[in-house]
mmCIF file with all atom_site columns, C-alpha atoms in Angstrom:
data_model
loop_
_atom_site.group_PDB
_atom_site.id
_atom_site.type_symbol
_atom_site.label_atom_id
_atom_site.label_alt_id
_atom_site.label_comp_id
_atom_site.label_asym_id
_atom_site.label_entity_id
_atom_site.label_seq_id
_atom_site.pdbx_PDB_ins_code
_atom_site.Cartn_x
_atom_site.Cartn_y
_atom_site.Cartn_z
_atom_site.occupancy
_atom_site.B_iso_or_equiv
_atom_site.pdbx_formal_charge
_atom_site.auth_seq_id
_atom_site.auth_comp_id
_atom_site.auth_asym_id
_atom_site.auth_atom_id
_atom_site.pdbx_PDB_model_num
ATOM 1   C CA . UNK G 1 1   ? 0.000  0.000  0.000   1.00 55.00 ? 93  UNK G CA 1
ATOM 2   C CA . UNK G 1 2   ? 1.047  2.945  -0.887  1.00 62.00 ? 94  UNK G CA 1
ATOM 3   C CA . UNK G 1 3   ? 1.679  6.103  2.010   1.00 76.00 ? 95  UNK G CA 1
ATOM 4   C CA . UNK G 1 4   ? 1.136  9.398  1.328   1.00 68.00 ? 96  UNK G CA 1
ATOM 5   C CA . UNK G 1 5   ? 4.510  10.336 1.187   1.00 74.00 ? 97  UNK G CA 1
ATOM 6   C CA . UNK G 1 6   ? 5.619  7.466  -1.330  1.00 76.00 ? 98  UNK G CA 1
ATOM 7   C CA . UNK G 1 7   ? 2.588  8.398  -3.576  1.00 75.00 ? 99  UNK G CA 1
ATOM 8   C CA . UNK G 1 8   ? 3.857  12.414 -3.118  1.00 81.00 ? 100 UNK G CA 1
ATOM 9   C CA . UNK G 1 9   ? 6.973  10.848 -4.432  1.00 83.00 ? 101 UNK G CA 1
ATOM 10  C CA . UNK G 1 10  ? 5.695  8.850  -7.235  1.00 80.00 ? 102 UNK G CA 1
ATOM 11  C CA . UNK G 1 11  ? 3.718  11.633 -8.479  1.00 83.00 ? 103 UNK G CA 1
ATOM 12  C CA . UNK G 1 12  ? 6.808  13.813 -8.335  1.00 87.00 ? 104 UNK G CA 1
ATOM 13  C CA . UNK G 1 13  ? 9.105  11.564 -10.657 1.00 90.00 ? 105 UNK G CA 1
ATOM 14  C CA . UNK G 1 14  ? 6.555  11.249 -12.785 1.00 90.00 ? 106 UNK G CA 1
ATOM 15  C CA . UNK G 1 15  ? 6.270  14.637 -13.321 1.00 92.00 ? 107 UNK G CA 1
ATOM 16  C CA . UNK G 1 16  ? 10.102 15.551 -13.727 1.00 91.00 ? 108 UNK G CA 1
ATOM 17  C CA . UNK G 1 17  ? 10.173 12.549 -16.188 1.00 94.00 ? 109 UNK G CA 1
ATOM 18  C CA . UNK G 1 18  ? 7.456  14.438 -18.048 1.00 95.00 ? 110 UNK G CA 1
ATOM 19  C CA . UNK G 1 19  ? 8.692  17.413 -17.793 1.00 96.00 ? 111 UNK G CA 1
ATOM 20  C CA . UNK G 1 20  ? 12.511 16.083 -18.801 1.00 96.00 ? 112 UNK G CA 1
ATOM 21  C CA . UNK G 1 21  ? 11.215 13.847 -21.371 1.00 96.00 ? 113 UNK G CA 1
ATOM 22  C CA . UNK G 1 22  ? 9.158  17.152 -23.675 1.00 97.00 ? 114 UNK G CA 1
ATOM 23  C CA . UNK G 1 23  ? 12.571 19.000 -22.610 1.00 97.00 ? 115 UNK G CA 1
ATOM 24  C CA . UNK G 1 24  ? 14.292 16.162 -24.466 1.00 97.00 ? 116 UNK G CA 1
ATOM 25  C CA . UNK G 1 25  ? 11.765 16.747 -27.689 1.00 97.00 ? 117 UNK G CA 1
ATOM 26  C CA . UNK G 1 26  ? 12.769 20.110 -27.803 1.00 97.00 ? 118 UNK G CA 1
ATOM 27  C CA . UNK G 1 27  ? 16.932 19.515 -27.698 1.00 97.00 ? 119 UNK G CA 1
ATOM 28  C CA . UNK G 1 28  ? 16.294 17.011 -30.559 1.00 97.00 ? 120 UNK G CA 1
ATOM 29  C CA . UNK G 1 29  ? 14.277 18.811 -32.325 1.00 96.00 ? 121 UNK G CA 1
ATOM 30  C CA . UNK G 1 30  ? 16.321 22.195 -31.608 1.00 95.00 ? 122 UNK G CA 1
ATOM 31  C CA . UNK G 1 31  ? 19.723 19.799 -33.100 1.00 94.00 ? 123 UNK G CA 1
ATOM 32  C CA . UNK G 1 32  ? 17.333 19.073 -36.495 1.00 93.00 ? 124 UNK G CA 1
ATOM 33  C CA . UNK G 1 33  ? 16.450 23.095 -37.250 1.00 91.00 ? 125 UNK G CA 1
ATOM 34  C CA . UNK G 1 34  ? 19.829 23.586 -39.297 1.00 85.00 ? 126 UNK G CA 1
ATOM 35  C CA . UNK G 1 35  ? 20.236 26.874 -40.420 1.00 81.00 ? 127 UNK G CA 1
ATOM 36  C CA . UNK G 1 36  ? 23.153 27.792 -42.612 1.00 76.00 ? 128 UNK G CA 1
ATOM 37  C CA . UNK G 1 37  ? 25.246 31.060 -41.772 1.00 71.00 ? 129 UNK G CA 1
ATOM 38  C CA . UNK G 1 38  ? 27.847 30.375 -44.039 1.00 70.00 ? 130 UNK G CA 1
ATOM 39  C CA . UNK G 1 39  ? 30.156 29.116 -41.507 1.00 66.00 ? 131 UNK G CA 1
ATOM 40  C CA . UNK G 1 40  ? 32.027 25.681 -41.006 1.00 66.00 ? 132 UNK G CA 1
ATOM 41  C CA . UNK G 1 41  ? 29.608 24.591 -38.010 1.00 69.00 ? 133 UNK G CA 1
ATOM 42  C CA . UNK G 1 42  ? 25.885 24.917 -38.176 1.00 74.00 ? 134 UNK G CA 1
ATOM 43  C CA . UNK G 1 43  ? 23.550 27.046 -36.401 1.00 84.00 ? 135 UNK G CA 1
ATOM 44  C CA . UNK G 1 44  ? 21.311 25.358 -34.567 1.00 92.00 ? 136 UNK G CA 1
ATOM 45  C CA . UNK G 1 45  ? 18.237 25.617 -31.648 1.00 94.00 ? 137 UNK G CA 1
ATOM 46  C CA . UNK G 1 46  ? 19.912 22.950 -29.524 1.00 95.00 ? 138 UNK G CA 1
ATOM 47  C CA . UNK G 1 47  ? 21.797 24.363 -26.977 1.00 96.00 ? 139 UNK G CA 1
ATOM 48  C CA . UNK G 1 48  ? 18.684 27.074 -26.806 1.00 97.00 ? 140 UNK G CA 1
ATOM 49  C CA . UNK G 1 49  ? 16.594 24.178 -25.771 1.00 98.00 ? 141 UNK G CA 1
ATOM 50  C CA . UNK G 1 50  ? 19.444 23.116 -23.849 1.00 98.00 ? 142 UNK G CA 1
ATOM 51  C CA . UNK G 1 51  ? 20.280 26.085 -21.608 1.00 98.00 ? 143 UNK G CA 1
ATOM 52  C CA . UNK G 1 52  ? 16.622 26.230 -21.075 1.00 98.00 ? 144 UNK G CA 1
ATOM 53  C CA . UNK G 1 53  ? 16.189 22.821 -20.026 1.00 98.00 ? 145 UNK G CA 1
ATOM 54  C CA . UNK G 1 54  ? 19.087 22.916 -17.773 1.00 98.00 ? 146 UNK G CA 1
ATOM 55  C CA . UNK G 1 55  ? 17.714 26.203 -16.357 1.00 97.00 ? 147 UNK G CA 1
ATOM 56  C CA . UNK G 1 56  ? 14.150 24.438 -15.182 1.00 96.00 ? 148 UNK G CA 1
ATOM 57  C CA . UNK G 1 57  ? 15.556 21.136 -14.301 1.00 97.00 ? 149 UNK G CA 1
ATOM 58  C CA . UNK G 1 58  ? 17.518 20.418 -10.983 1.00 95.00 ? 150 UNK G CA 1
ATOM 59  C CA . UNK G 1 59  ? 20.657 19.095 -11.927 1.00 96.00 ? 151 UNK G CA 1
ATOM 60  C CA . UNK G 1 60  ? 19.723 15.524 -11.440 1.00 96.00 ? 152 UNK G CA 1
ATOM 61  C CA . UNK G 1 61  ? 17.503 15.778 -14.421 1.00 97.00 ? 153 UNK G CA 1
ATOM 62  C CA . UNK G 1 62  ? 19.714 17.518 -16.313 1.00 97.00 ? 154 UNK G CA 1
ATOM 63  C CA . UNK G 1 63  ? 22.133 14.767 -16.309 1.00 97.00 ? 155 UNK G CA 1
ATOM 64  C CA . UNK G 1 64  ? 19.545 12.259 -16.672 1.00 97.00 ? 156 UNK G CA 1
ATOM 65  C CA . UNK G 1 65  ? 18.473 14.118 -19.625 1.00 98.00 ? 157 UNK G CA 1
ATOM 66  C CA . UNK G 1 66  ? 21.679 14.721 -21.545 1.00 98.00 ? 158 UNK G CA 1
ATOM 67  C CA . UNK G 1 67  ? 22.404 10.984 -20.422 1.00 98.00 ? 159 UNK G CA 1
ATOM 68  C CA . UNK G 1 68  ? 19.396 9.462  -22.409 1.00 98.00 ? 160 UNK G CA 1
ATOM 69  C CA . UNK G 1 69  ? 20.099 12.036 -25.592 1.00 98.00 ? 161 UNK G CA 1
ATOM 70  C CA . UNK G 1 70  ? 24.048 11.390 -25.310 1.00 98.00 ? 162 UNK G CA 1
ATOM 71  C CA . UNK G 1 71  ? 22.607 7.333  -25.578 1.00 98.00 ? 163 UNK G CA 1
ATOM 72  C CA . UNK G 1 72  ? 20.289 7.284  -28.155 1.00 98.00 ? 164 UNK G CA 1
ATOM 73  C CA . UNK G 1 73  ? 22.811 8.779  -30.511 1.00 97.00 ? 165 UNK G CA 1
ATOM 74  C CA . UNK G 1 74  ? 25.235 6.502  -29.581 1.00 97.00 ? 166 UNK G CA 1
ATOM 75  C CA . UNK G 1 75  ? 22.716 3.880  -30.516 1.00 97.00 ? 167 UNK G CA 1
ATOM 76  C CA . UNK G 1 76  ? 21.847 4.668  -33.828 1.00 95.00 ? 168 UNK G CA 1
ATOM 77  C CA . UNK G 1 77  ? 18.823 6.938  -33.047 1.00 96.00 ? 169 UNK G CA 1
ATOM 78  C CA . UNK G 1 78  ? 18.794 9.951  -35.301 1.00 94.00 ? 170 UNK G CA 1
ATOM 79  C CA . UNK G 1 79  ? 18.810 12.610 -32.743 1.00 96.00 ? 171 UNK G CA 1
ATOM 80  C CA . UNK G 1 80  ? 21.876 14.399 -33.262 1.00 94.00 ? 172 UNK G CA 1
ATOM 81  C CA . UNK G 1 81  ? 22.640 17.667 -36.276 1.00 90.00 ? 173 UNK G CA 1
ATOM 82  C CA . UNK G 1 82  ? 24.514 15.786 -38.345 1.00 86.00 ? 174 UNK G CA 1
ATOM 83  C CA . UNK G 1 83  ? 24.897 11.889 -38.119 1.00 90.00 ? 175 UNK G CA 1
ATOM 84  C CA . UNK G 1 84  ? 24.696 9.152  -35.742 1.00 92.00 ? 176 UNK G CA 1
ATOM 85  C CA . UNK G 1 85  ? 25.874 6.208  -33.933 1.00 95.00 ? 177 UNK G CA 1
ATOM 86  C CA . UNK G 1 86  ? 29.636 5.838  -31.710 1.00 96.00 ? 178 UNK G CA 1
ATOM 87  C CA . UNK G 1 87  ? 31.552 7.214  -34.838 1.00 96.00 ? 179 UNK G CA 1
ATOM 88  C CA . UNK G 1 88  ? 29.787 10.007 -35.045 1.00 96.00 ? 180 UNK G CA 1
ATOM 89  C CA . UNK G 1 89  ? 29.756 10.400 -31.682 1.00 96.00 ? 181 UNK G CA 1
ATOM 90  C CA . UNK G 1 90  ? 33.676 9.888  -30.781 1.00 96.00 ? 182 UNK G CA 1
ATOM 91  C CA . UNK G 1 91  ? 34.233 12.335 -33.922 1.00 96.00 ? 183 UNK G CA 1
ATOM 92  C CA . UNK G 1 92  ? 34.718 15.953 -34.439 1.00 93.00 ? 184 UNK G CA 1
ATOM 93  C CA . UNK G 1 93  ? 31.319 16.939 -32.463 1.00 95.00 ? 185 UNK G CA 1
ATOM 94  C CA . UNK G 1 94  ? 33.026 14.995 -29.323 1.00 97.00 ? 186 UNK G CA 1
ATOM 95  C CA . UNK G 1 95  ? 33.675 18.016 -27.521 1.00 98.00 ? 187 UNK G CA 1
ATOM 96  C CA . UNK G 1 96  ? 30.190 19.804 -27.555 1.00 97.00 ? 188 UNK G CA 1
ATOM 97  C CA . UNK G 1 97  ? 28.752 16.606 -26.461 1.00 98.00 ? 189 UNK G CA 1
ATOM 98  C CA . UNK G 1 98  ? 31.220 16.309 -23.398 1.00 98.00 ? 190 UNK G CA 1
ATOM 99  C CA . UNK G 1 99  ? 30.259 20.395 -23.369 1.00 98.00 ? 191 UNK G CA 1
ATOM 100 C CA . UNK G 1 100 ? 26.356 19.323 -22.717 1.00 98.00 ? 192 UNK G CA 1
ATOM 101 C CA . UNK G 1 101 ? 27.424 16.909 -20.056 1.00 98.00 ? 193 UNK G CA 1
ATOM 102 C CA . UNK G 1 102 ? 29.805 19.235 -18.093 1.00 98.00 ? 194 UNK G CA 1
ATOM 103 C CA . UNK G 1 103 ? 27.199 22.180 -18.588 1.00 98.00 ? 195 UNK G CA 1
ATOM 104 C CA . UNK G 1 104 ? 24.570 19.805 -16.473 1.00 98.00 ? 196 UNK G CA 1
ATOM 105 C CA . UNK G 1 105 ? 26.596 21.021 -13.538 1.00 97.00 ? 197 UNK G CA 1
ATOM 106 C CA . UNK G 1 106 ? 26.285 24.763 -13.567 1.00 97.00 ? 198 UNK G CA 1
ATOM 107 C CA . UNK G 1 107 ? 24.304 26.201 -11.252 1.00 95.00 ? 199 UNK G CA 1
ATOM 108 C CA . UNK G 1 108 ? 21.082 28.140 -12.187 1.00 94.00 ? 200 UNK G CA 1
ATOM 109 C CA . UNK G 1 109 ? 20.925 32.109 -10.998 1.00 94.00 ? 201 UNK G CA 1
ATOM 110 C CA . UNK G 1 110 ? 18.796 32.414 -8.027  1.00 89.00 ? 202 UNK G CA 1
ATOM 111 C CA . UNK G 1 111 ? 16.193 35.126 -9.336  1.00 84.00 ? 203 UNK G CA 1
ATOM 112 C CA . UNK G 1 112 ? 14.899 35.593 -12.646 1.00 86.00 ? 204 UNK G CA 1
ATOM 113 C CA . UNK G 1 113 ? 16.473 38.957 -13.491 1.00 93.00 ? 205 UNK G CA 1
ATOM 114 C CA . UNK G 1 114 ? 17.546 39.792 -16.996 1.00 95.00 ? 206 UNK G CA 1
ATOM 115 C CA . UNK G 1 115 ? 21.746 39.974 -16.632 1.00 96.00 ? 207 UNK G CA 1
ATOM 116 C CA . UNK G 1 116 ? 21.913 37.016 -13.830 1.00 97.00 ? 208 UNK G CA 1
ATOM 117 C CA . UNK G 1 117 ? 19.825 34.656 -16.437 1.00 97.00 ? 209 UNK G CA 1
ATOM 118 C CA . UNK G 1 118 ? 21.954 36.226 -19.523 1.00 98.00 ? 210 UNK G CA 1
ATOM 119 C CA . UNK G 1 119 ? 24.868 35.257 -18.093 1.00 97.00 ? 211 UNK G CA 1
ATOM 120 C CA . UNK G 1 120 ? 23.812 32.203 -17.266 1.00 98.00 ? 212 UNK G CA 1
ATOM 121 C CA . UNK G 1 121 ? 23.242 31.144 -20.758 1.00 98.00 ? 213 UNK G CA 1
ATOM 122 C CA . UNK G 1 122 ? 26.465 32.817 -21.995 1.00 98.00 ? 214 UNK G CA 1
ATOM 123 C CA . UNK G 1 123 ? 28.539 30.527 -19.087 1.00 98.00 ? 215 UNK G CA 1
ATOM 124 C CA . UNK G 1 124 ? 26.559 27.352 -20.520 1.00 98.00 ? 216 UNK G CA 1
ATOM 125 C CA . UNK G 1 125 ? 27.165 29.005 -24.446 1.00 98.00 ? 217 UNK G CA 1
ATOM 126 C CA . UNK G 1 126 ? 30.853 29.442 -23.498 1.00 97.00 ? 218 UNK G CA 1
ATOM 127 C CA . UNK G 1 127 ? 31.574 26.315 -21.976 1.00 98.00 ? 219 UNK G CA 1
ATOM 128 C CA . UNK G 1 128 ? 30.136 23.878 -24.886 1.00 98.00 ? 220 UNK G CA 1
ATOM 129 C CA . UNK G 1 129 ? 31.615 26.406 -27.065 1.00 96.00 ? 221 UNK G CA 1
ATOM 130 C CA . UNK G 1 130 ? 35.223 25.868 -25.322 1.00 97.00 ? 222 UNK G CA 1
ATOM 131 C CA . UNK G 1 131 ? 35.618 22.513 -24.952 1.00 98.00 ? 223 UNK G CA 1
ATOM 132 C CA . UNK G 1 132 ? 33.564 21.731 -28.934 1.00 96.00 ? 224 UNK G CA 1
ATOM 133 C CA . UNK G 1 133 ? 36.367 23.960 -30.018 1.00 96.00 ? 225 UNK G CA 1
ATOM 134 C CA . UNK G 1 134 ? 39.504 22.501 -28.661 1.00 97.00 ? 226 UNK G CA 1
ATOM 135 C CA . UNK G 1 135 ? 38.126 19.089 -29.452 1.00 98.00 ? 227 UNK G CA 1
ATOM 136 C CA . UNK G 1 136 ? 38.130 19.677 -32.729 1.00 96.00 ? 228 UNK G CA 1
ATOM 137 C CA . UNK G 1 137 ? 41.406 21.783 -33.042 1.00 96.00 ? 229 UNK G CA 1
ATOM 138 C CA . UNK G 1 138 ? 42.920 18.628 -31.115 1.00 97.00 ? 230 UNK G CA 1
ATOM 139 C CA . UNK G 1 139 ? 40.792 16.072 -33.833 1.00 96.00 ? 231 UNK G CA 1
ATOM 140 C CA . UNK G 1 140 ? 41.500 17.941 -36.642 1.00 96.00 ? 232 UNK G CA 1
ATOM 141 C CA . UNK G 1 141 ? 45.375 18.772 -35.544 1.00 95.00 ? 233 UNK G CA 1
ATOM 142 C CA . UNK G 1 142 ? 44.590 22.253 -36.366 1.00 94.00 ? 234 UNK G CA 1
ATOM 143 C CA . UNK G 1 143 ? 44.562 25.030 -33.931 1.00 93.00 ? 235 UNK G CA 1
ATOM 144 C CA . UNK G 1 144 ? 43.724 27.204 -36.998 1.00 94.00 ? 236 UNK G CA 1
ATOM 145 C CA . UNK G 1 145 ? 40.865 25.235 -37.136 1.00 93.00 ? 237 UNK G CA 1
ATOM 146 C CA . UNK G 1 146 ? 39.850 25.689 -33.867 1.00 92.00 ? 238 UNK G CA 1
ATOM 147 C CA . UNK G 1 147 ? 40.041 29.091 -33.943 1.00 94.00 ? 239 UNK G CA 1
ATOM 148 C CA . UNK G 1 148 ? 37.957 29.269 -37.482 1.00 93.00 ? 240 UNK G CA 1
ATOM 149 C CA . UNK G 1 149 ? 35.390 27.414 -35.624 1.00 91.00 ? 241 UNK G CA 1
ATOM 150 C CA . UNK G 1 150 ? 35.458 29.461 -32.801 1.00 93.00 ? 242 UNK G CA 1
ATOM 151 C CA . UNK G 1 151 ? 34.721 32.800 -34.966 1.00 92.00 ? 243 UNK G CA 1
ATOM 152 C CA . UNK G 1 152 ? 31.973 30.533 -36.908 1.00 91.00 ? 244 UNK G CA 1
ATOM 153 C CA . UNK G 1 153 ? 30.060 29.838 -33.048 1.00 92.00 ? 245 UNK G CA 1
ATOM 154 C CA . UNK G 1 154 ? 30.682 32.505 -31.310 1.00 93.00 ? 246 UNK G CA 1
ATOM 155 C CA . UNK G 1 155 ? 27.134 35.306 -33.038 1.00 91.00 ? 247 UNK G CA 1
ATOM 156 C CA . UNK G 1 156 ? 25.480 32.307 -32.624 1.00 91.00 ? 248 UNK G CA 1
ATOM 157 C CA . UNK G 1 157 ? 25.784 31.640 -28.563 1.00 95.00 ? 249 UNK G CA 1
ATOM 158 C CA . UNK G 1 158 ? 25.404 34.985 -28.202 1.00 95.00 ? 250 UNK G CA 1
ATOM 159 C CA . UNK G 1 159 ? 22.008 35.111 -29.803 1.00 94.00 ? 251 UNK G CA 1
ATOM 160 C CA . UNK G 1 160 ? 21.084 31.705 -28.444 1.00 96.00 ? 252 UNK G CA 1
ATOM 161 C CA . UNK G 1 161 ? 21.976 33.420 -24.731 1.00 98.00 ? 253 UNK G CA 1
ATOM 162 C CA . UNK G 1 162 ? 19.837 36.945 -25.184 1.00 98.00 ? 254 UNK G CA 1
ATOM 163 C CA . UNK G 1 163 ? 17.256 34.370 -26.751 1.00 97.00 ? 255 UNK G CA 1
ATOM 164 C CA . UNK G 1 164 ? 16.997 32.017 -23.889 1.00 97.00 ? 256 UNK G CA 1
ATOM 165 C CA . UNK G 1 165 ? 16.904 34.859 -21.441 1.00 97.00 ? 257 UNK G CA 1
ATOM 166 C CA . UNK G 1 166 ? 14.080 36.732 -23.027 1.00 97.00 ? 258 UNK G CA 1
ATOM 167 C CA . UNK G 1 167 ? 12.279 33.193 -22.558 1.00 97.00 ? 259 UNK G CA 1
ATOM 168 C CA . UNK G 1 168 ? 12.688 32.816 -19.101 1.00 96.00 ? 260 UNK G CA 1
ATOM 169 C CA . UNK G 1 169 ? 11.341 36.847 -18.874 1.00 95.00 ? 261 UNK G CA 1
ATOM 170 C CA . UNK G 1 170 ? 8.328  35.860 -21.068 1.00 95.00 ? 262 UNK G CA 1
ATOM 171 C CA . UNK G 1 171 ? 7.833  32.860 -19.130 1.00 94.00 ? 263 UNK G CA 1
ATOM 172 C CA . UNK G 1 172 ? 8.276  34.565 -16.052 1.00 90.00 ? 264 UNK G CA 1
ATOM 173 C CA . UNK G 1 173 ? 5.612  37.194 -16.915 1.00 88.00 ? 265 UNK G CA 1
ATOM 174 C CA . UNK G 1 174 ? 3.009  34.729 -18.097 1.00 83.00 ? 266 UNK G CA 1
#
């Protein structure tokens, strides 16, 4: 039989998973809008979805999340920009994937203000963008590389991060 406080706790991973799981939908299907700048990486809605999953999610669920993407790319599942499967995975996007797992970590700002939030997003922007980048300077053997790739990300983030912190405004205001 069920207590009151096991069913309070039932109902409450149920709800996370919910929550986690449409939070998940969105990171896939933020990795599948492509749009092309004209750089060497693609501009994508996924670490949008990402910052703002991480942002409502305690950090249990964020790694949980990233956890179940991370593994159904590995698997084969077409979830990530631009292939799928271990080879994919242990390629050149290594880096930003190890980025999403080490961003799970950062701690959310305690109010909803406009510059705590920003920089919130910029810190989870900077550090996928950081460790993506010397990945693939070290994969390709090309700081040069790197560095091109760096220029190509960086308007990007930074429109990602004023994005996701006008969200949590609007969503604060609703």
């Amino acid at each position: 039989m069920l207590t009151l406080r096991s069913k309070n706790k039932l109902n409450n991973i149920v709800k996370h998973s919910l929550i986690a799981g449409a939070f998940l939908l969105l990171v896939i299907f933020g990795a599948k809008i492509d749009l092309d700048l004209g750089g060497s990486v693609s501009f994508t809605l996924q670490t949008l979805f990402l910052g703002l999953a991480y942002y409502y999610l305690s950090i249990r669920w964020r790694f949980l999340l990233i956890i179940v993407y991370l593994g159904l790319g590995i698997v084969g599942l077409a979830v990530f920009n631009g292939g799928l499967g271990w080879a994919y995975f242990s390629s050149w996007p290594m880096g930003f994937f190890v980025g999403f797992v080490v961003t799970a970590f950062v701690y959310r700002p305690m109010g909803n203000r406009f510059l705590p939030v920003l920089g919130y997003f910029v810190q989870i922007h900077l550090i996928i963008t950081l460790i993506g980048v010397m990945w693939i300077a070290y994969y390709l053997g090309s700081f040069s590389k790197g560095l091109e790739t760096l220029v190509d990300i960086l308007p990007g983030a930074v429109l990602k991060s004023f994005a996701g912190a006008g969200v949590i405004l609007l969503a604060k205001k609703l």
